[in-house]
PDB file of C-alpha atoms in Angstrom:
ATOM      1  CA  ASP V  16      -0.141  -0.107  -0.078  1.00 68.00           C
ATOM      2  CA  THR V  17       1.610   3.058  -1.106  1.00 72.00           C
ATOM      3  CA  GLU V  18      -1.273   5.465  -0.219  1.00 91.00           C
ATOM      4  CA  VAL V  19      -2.403   8.154   2.048  1.00 96.00           C
ATOM      5  CA  THR V  20      -5.994   8.203   2.114  1.00 97.00           C
ATOM      6  CA  GLN V  21      -7.791  11.223   3.567  1.00 97.00           C
ATOM      7  CA  THR V  22     -11.837  11.193   4.482  1.00 97.00           C
ATOM      8  CA  PRO V  23     -14.049  13.024   3.750  1.00 97.00           C
ATOM      9  CA  LYS V  24     -13.281  14.175   0.468  1.00 96.00           C
ATOM     10  CA  HIS V  25     -15.709  16.787   0.540  1.00 97.00           C
ATOM     11  CA  LEU V  26     -17.096  18.627   3.897  1.00 97.00           C
ATOM     12  CA  VAL V  27     -19.435  21.548   4.312  1.00 97.00           C
ATOM     13  CA  MET V  28     -20.224  22.812   8.011  1.00 95.00           C
ATOM     14  CA  GLY V  29     -21.603  25.467   9.741  1.00 93.00           C
ATOM     15  CA  MET V  30     -19.310  27.816  12.195  1.00 93.00           C
ATOM     16  CA  THR V  31     -21.069  26.081  15.269  1.00 92.00           C
ATOM     17  CA  ASN V  32     -20.181  22.517  13.918  1.00 92.00           C
ATOM     18  CA  LYS V  33     -17.883  19.913  15.396  1.00 96.00           C
ATOM     19  CA  LYS V  34     -16.160  17.795  12.829  1.00 96.00           C
ATOM     20  CA  SER V  35     -12.893  15.936  12.323  1.00 97.00           C
ATOM     21  CA  LEU V  36     -10.826  15.037   9.186  1.00 98.00           C
ATOM     22  CA  LYS V  37      -9.096  11.687   8.883  1.00 98.00           C
ATOM     23  CA  CYS V  38      -5.950  10.394   6.858  1.00 98.00           C
ATOM     24  CA  GLU V  39      -4.651   6.934   7.279  1.00 98.00           C
ATOM     25  CA  GLN V  40      -1.520   5.519   5.932  1.00 96.00           C
ATOM     26  CA  HIS V  41       0.059   2.044   5.930  1.00 93.00           C
ATOM     27  CA  MET V  42       3.353   2.714   4.329  1.00 92.00           C
ATOM     28  CA  GLY V  43       5.263   2.303   7.906  1.00 91.00           C
ATOM     29  CA  HIS V  44       5.956   6.291   7.995  1.00 91.00           C
ATOM     30  CA  ARG V  45       6.700   7.548  11.046  1.00 89.00           C
ATOM     31  CA  ALA V  46       6.147  11.489  10.360  1.00 90.00           C
ATOM     32  CA  MET V  47       2.744  12.643   9.337  1.00 93.00           C
ATOM     33  CA  TYR V  48       1.665  16.123   8.444  1.00 94.00           C
ATOM     34  CA  TRP V  49      -1.159  18.344   8.015  1.00 96.00           C
ATOM     35  CA  TYR V  50      -1.026  20.751   5.194  1.00 96.00           C
ATOM     36  CA  LYS V  51      -3.742  23.689   4.380  1.00 97.00           C
ATOM     37  CA  GLN V  52      -3.844  25.412   0.817  1.00 96.00           C
ATOM     38  CA  LYS V  53      -5.996  27.697  -0.446  1.00 96.00           C
ATOM     39  CA  ALA V  54      -6.621  28.526  -4.114  1.00 92.00           C
ATOM     40  CA  LYS V  55      -3.848  29.241  -6.391  1.00 89.00           C
ATOM     41  CA  LYS V  56      -1.569  29.205  -3.102  1.00 93.00           C
ATOM     42  CA  PRO V  57       1.123  26.638  -2.317  1.00 94.00           C
ATOM     43  CA  PRO V  58       0.383  23.899   0.570  1.00 94.00           C
ATOM     44  CA  GLU V  59       1.302  25.925   4.023  1.00 94.00           C
ATOM     45  CA  LEU V  60       2.194  23.670   6.722  1.00 93.00           C
ATOM     46  CA  MET V  61      -0.013  23.604  10.060  1.00 96.00           C
ATOM     47  CA  PHE V  62       1.336  20.353  12.130  1.00 95.00           C
ATOM     48  CA  VAL V  63       3.926  17.489  12.480  1.00 91.00           C
ATOM     49  CA  TYR V  64       3.827  14.410  14.017  1.00 92.00           C
ATOM     50  CA  SER V  65       6.768  12.403  14.217  1.00 89.00           C
ATOM     51  CA  TYR V  66       6.706   9.001  16.012  1.00 90.00           C
ATOM     52  CA  GLU V  67       3.012   9.993  17.260  1.00 93.00           C
ATOM     53  CA  LYS V  68       4.174  12.973  18.963  1.00 93.00           C
ATOM     54  CA  LEU V  69       3.584  16.549  17.749  1.00 94.00           C
ATOM     55  CA  SER V  70       6.692  17.834  16.814  1.00 89.00           C
ATOM     56  CA  ILE V  71       5.821  21.132  15.272  1.00 88.00           C
ATOM     57  CA  ASN V  72       2.802  23.608  15.530  1.00 93.00           C
ATOM     58  CA  GLU V  73       3.278  26.582  13.004  1.00 92.00           C
ATOM     59  CA  SER V  74       1.203  28.809  15.279  1.00 93.00           C
ATOM     60  CA  VAL V  75      -2.361  27.138  13.828  1.00 96.00           C
ATOM     61  CA  PRO V  76      -5.340  28.597  16.034  1.00 96.00           C
ATOM     62  CA  SER V  77      -6.867  26.437  18.601  1.00 96.00           C
ATOM     63  CA  ARG V  78     -10.284  25.817  16.780  1.00 96.00           C
ATOM     64  CA  PHE V  79      -7.761  22.996  14.801  1.00 98.00           C
ATOM     65  CA  SER V  80      -6.648  20.357  16.799  1.00 97.00           C
ATOM     66  CA  PRO V  81      -4.749  17.419  15.603  1.00 98.00           C
ATOM     67  CA  GLU V  82      -4.344  14.054  17.063  1.00 97.00           C
ATOM     68  CA  CYS V  83      -2.428  10.945  15.893  1.00 97.00           C
ATOM     69  CA  PRO V  84      -4.104   7.871  17.706  1.00 95.00           C
ATOM     70  CA  ASN V  85      -1.290   5.663  16.502  1.00 94.00           C
ATOM     71  CA  SER V  86       1.354   5.782  13.753  1.00 90.00           C
ATOM     72  CA  SER V  87      -0.821   5.041  10.931  1.00 95.00           C
ATOM     73  CA  LEU V  88      -3.700   7.550  11.603  1.00 97.00           C
ATOM     74  CA  LEU V  89      -4.095  11.178  11.818  1.00 98.00           C
ATOM     75  CA  ASN V  90      -7.000  13.523  12.956  1.00 98.00           C
ATOM     76  CA  LEU V  91      -8.011  17.059  12.127  1.00 98.00           C
ATOM     77  CA  HIS V  92     -10.357  18.084  14.939  1.00 98.00           C
ATOM     78  CA  LEU V  93     -12.253  20.983  13.975  1.00 97.00           C
ATOM     79  CA  HIS V  94     -14.486  23.523  16.207  1.00 95.00           C
ATOM     80  CA  ALA V  95     -15.831  27.073  15.352  1.00 94.00           C
ATOM     81  CA  LEU V  96     -14.249  27.820  12.191  1.00 95.00           C
ATOM     82  CA  GLN V  97     -14.397  30.822   9.985  1.00 96.00           C
ATOM     83  CA  PRO V  98     -15.319  31.337   6.528  1.00 96.00           C
ATOM     84  CA  GLU V  99     -11.703  31.964   5.504  1.00 96.00           C
ATOM     85  CA  ASP V 100     -10.836  28.314   6.758  1.00 97.00           C
ATOM     86  CA  SER V 101     -12.120  27.579   3.929  1.00 97.00           C
ATOM     87  CA  ALA V 102      -9.773  25.592   1.923  1.00 97.00           C
ATOM     88  CA  LEU V 103      -8.360  22.258   0.791  1.00 97.00           C
ATOM     89  CA  TYR V 104      -6.932  19.938   3.419  1.00 98.00           C
ATOM     90  CA  LEU V 105      -4.165  18.008   2.640  1.00 97.00           C
ATOM     91  CA  CYS V 106      -2.229  15.235   4.880  1.00 97.00           C
ATOM     92  CA  ALA V 107       0.919  13.847   4.253  1.00 94.00           C
ATOM     93  CA  SER V 108       3.356  11.054   5.431  1.00 93.00           C
ATOM     94  CA  SER V 109       6.899  10.352   5.277  1.00 89.00           C
ATOM     95  CA  GLN V 110      10.192   8.347   6.748  1.00 83.00           C
ATOM     96  CA  THR V 111      12.089  10.811   8.882  1.00 67.00           C
ATOM     97  CA  PRO V 112      14.060  12.538   7.954  1.00 64.00           C
ATOM     98  CA  GLY V 113      12.182  12.357   4.431  1.00 67.00           C
ATOM     99  CA  ALA V 114      14.832  11.923   1.830  1.00 71.00           C
ATOM    100  CA  ASP V 115      12.264   9.415   0.072  1.00 73.00           C
ATOM    101  CA  GLY V 116       9.940  12.245  -0.371  1.00 77.00           C
ATOM    102  CA  TYR V 117       6.769  12.524   1.303  1.00 88.00           C
ATOM    103  CA  THR V 118       3.438  10.978  -0.078  1.00 92.00           C
ATOM    104  CA  PHE V 119       0.305  13.208  -0.173  1.00 94.00           C
ATOM    105  CA  GLY V 120      -3.226  12.129  -0.132  1.00 95.00           C
ATOM    106  CA  SER V 121      -5.861  13.719  -2.379  1.00 94.00           C
ATOM    107  CA  GLY V 122      -6.799  16.147  -0.102  1.00 96.00           C
ATOM    108  CA  THR V 123     -10.603  17.352   1.926  1.00 97.00           C
ATOM    109  CA  ARG V 124     -11.941  20.178   0.151  1.00 96.00           C
ATOM    110  CA  LEU V 125     -13.452  22.378   3.334  1.00 97.00           C
ATOM    111  CA  THR V 126     -16.589  25.062   2.743  1.00 97.00           C
ATOM    112  CA  VAL V 127     -17.302  26.609   6.081  1.00 96.00           C
ATOM    113  CA  VAL V 128     -20.914  28.751   5.777  1.00 95.00           C
TER     114      VAL V 128
ATOM    115  CA  ALA C  21      16.183  29.546   7.180  1.00 68.00           C
ATOM    116  CA  GLN C  22      15.390  27.593   3.840  1.00 74.00           C
ATOM    117  CA  SER C  23      13.140  29.265   1.117  1.00 85.00           C
ATOM    118  CA  VAL C  24      12.426  28.460  -2.441  1.00 91.00           C
ATOM    119  CA  THR C  25      11.744  30.873  -5.330  1.00 94.00           C
ATOM    120  CA  GLN C  26      10.049  29.869  -8.283  1.00 96.00           C
ATOM    121  CA  LEU C  27      10.363  32.064 -11.357  1.00 91.00           C
ATOM    122  CA  GLY C  28       6.882  32.347 -13.559  1.00 89.00           C
ATOM    123  CA  SER C  29       3.774  31.906 -11.661  1.00 92.00           C
ATOM    124  CA  HIS C  30       2.380  31.190 -15.419  1.00 95.00           C
ATOM    125  CA  VAL C  31       4.170  29.269 -17.986  1.00 96.00           C
ATOM    126  CA  SER C  32       2.424  28.913 -21.373  1.00 96.00           C
ATOM    127  CA  VAL C  33       3.871  26.552 -24.179  1.00 96.00           C
ATOM    128  CA  SER C  34       2.588  24.641 -27.218  1.00 97.00           C
ATOM    129  CA  GLU C  35       2.393  20.831 -27.133  1.00 97.00           C
ATOM    130  CA  GLY C  36       5.534  19.089 -28.188  1.00 97.00           C
ATOM    131  CA  ALA C  37       7.574  22.195 -27.246  1.00 97.00           C
ATOM    132  CA  LEU C  38      10.569  22.110 -24.515  1.00 97.00           C
ATOM    133  CA  VAL C  39       9.391  23.562 -20.811  1.00 97.00           C
ATOM    134  CA  LEU C  40      11.871  25.024 -18.438  1.00 97.00           C
ATOM    135  CA  LEU C  41      10.240  25.459 -14.715  1.00 97.00           C
ATOM    136  CA  ARG C  42      12.708  27.282 -12.660  1.00 97.00           C
ATOM    137  CA  CYS C  43      13.374  26.795  -8.884  1.00 96.00           C
ATOM    138  CA  ASN C  44      16.343  28.181  -6.798  1.00 95.00           C
ATOM    139  CA  TYR C  45      16.536  27.635  -3.000  1.00 92.00           C
ATOM    140  CA  SER C  46      18.380  29.410  -0.305  1.00 89.00           C
ATOM    141  CA  SER C  47      19.850  27.127   2.663  1.00 76.00           C
ATOM    142  CA  SER C  48      23.051  27.282   4.321  1.00 71.00           C
ATOM    143  CA  VAL C  49      23.471  23.474   3.176  1.00 74.00           C
ATOM    144  CA  PRO C  50      22.259  21.407   0.183  1.00 74.00           C
ATOM    145  CA  PRO C  51      18.691  20.526   0.918  1.00 83.00           C
ATOM    146  CA  TYR C  52      16.809  17.583  -0.016  1.00 89.00           C
ATOM    147  CA  LEU C  53      14.705  18.865  -3.533  1.00 92.00           C
ATOM    148  CA  PHE C  54      11.412  17.892  -4.678  1.00 94.00           C
ATOM    149  CA  TRP C  55       9.532  18.688  -7.782  1.00 97.00           C
ATOM    150  CA  TYR C  56       5.702  18.067  -7.250  1.00 96.00           C
ATOM    151  CA  VAL C  57       2.393  18.253  -9.699  1.00 97.00           C
ATOM    152  CA  GLN C  58      -0.864  19.154  -8.721  1.00 96.00           C
ATOM    153  CA  TYR C  59      -3.481  18.806 -11.090  1.00 93.00           C
ATOM    154  CA  PRO C  60      -7.062  20.394 -10.741  1.00 87.00           C
ATOM    155  CA  ASN C  61      -9.045  19.077  -7.482  1.00 82.00           C
ATOM    156  CA  GLN C  62      -6.309  16.717  -6.695  1.00 87.00           C
ATOM    157  CA  GLY C  63      -3.320  16.108  -4.010  1.00 90.00           C
ATOM    158  CA  LEU C  64       0.049  16.587  -4.985  1.00 94.00           C
ATOM    159  CA  GLN C  65       2.280  13.649  -6.702  1.00 94.00           C
ATOM    160  CA  LEU C  66       5.979  13.306  -6.416  1.00 93.00           C
ATOM    161  CA  LEU C  67       7.694  13.975  -9.443  1.00 96.00           C
ATOM    162  CA  LEU C  68      11.061  13.484  -8.794  1.00 95.00           C
ATOM    163  CA  LYS C  69      13.420  14.175  -6.244  1.00 93.00           C
ATOM    164  CA  TYR C  70      17.345  15.081  -5.189  1.00 92.00           C
ATOM    165  CA  THR C  71      18.779  13.815  -2.326  1.00 88.00           C
ATOM    166  CA  THR C  72      22.401  13.067  -3.129  1.00 87.00           C
ATOM    167  CA  GLY C  73      24.766  11.639  -5.938  1.00 89.00           C
ATOM    168  CA  ALA C  74      24.267  12.427  -9.496  1.00 92.00           C
ATOM    169  CA  THR C  75      22.876  15.743  -9.961  1.00 93.00           C
ATOM    170  CA  LEU C  76      20.701  14.949 -13.478  1.00 96.00           C
ATOM    171  CA  VAL C  77      17.266  12.959 -11.755  1.00 96.00           C
ATOM    172  CA  LYS C  78      14.985  11.542 -14.135  1.00 96.00           C
ATOM    173  CA  GLY C  79      11.226  11.257 -12.559  1.00 95.00           C
ATOM    174  CA  ILE C  80       7.648  10.156 -13.938  1.00 95.00           C
ATOM    175  CA  ASN C  81       5.926  11.366 -17.040  1.00 94.00           C
ATOM    176  CA  GLY C  82       9.432  12.411 -18.746  1.00 96.00           C
ATOM    177  CA  PHE C  83      10.476  14.972 -16.358  1.00 97.00           C
ATOM    178  CA  GLU C  84      13.859  15.722 -15.211  1.00 98.00           C
ATOM    179  CA  ALA C  85      15.833  18.334 -12.955  1.00 98.00           C
ATOM    180  CA  GLU C  86      19.499  19.182 -12.695  1.00 96.00           C
ATOM    181  CA  PHE C  87      20.683  20.226  -9.291  1.00 95.00           C
ATOM    182  CA  ASN C  88      22.955  23.024  -9.598  1.00 94.00           C
ATOM    183  CA  LYS C  89      25.162  23.466  -6.380  1.00 91.00           C
ATOM    184  CA  SER C  90      26.854  26.714  -7.649  1.00 91.00           C
ATOM    185  CA  GLN C  91      23.730  28.200  -8.524  1.00 93.00           C
ATOM    186  CA  THR C  92      21.682  26.759  -6.040  1.00 93.00           C
ATOM    187  CA  SER C  93      19.027  25.992  -8.513  1.00 95.00           C
ATOM    188  CA  PHE C  94      17.264  22.459  -8.998  1.00 96.00           C
ATOM    189  CA  HIS C  95      15.053  23.581 -12.597  1.00 98.00           C
ATOM    190  CA  LEU C  96      12.667  21.228 -14.041  1.00 98.00           C
ATOM    191  CA  ARG C  97      12.668  20.240 -17.786  1.00 97.00           C
ATOM    192  CA  LYS C  98      10.749  18.201 -20.330  1.00 97.00           C
ATOM    193  CA  PRO C  99      11.685  18.046 -23.975  1.00 97.00           C
ATOM    194  CA  SER C 100       8.241  17.714 -25.563  1.00 97.00           C
ATOM    195  CA  VAL C 101       5.078  18.512 -23.336  1.00 97.00           C
ATOM    196  CA  HIS C 102       1.639  17.171 -23.746  1.00 96.00           C
ATOM    197  CA  ILE C 103      -1.477  18.663 -23.089  1.00 96.00           C
ATOM    198  CA  SER C 104      -2.155  16.201 -20.223  1.00 95.00           C
ATOM    199  CA  ASP C 105       0.742  18.062 -18.518  1.00 97.00           C
ATOM    200  CA  THR C 106      -1.224  21.375 -17.663  1.00 96.00           C
ATOM    201  CA  ALA C 107      -1.100  21.383 -13.868  1.00 96.00           C
ATOM    202  CA  GLU C 108       0.571  23.200 -11.298  1.00 97.00           C
ATOM    203  CA  TYR C 109       4.183  22.410 -10.444  1.00 98.00           C
ATOM    204  CA  PHE C 110       5.665  22.985  -7.160  1.00 97.00           C
ATOM    205  CA  CYS C 111       9.133  23.159  -6.321  1.00 96.00           C
ATOM    206  CA  ALA C 112      10.094  22.064  -2.369  1.00 93.00           C
ATOM    207  CA  VAL C 113      12.658  21.637  -0.110  1.00 89.00           C
ATOM    208  CA  SER C 114      13.489  19.629   3.285  1.00 85.00           C
ATOM    209  CA  GLU C 115      16.370  19.894   5.516  1.00 75.00           C
ATOM    210  CA  PRO C 116      18.475  16.629   5.020  1.00 68.00           C
ATOM    211  CA  TRP C 117      18.989  16.532   9.044  1.00 63.00           C
ATOM    212  CA  GLY C 118      15.380  16.108   9.180  1.00 56.00           C
ATOM    213  CA  GLY C 119      14.288  14.681  12.017  1.00 55.00           C
ATOM    214  CA  ALA C 120      11.883  16.063  14.753  1.00 49.00           C
ATOM    215  CA  THR C 121      12.071  19.330  12.927  1.00 55.00           C
ATOM    216  CA  ASN C 122      11.311  17.931   9.313  1.00 67.00           C
ATOM    217  CA  LYS C 123       9.606  20.087   7.506  1.00 79.00           C
ATOM    218  CA  LEU C 124       8.657  20.231   3.854  1.00 84.00           C
ATOM    219  CA  ILE C 125       8.255  24.006   2.207  1.00 87.00           C
ATOM    220  CA  PHE C 126       7.028  24.803  -0.989  1.00 92.00           C
ATOM    221  CA  GLY C 127       7.784  27.534  -3.645  1.00 95.00           C
ATOM    222  CA  THR C 128       4.676  29.458  -4.896  1.00 95.00           C
ATOM    223  CA  GLY C 129       4.263  26.952  -7.988  1.00 96.00           C
ATOM    224  CA  THR C 130       4.273  27.433 -11.630  1.00 97.00           C
ATOM    225  CA  LEU C 131       1.332  27.031 -13.482  1.00 97.00           C
ATOM    226  CA  LEU C 132       1.856  25.013 -16.801  1.00 97.00           C
ATOM    227  CA  ALA C 133      -0.374  25.480 -19.618  1.00 97.00           C
ATOM    228  CA  VAL C 134      -0.007  23.468 -22.624  1.00 97.00           C
ATOM    229  CA  GLN C 135      -1.791  24.543 -25.768  1.00 96.00           C
ATOM    230  CA  PRO C 136      -2.843  22.566 -28.696  1.00 94.00           C
TER     231      PRO C 136
END
């Protein structure tokens, strides 16, 4: 299995809702990442997990809460989002330190209404 | 801090033409270098990478890139493009010492439009 699987593919949520994005990989990668991508922009790093521990938080607002339950799963919990949080959310994984490259999922298209 | 510069946000070429997409990095030591492609409404797919060794690297779909340490560049080229190559191309770098602070940092991207 050489894929990163993200669910759901599309999500529409209200500003008072709580939702979660899920990411799964079975490549034995020990680093997992969340990126946010706005239209016509490059992906921006949000969080890095290394060996299931949060190693980098790029000053992301607390309405985004990451979780890594085990080495294959990465979640992003969403609460009280704003319309400007609408974006494509990409999950990625890699071996550390990443010389073999980073494998990306196809993303979750999030719309906050 | 490392950074990546992609010259040209939009490149338009005719089918069958040679295309060159430019990428320069700024880092105190040569980083790991990557080119990714993103088709509309999709995730990112790795085209090729440079870590060590031969400076000319070949990737998928007929793309290749050359690492030039003196010019701190990693330009991507394809001798003859196809309409299906129309996509956004991102150059990216990560630090070779990685570990817990491993990051992949992207350039601003170049939209390649291949015209029939």
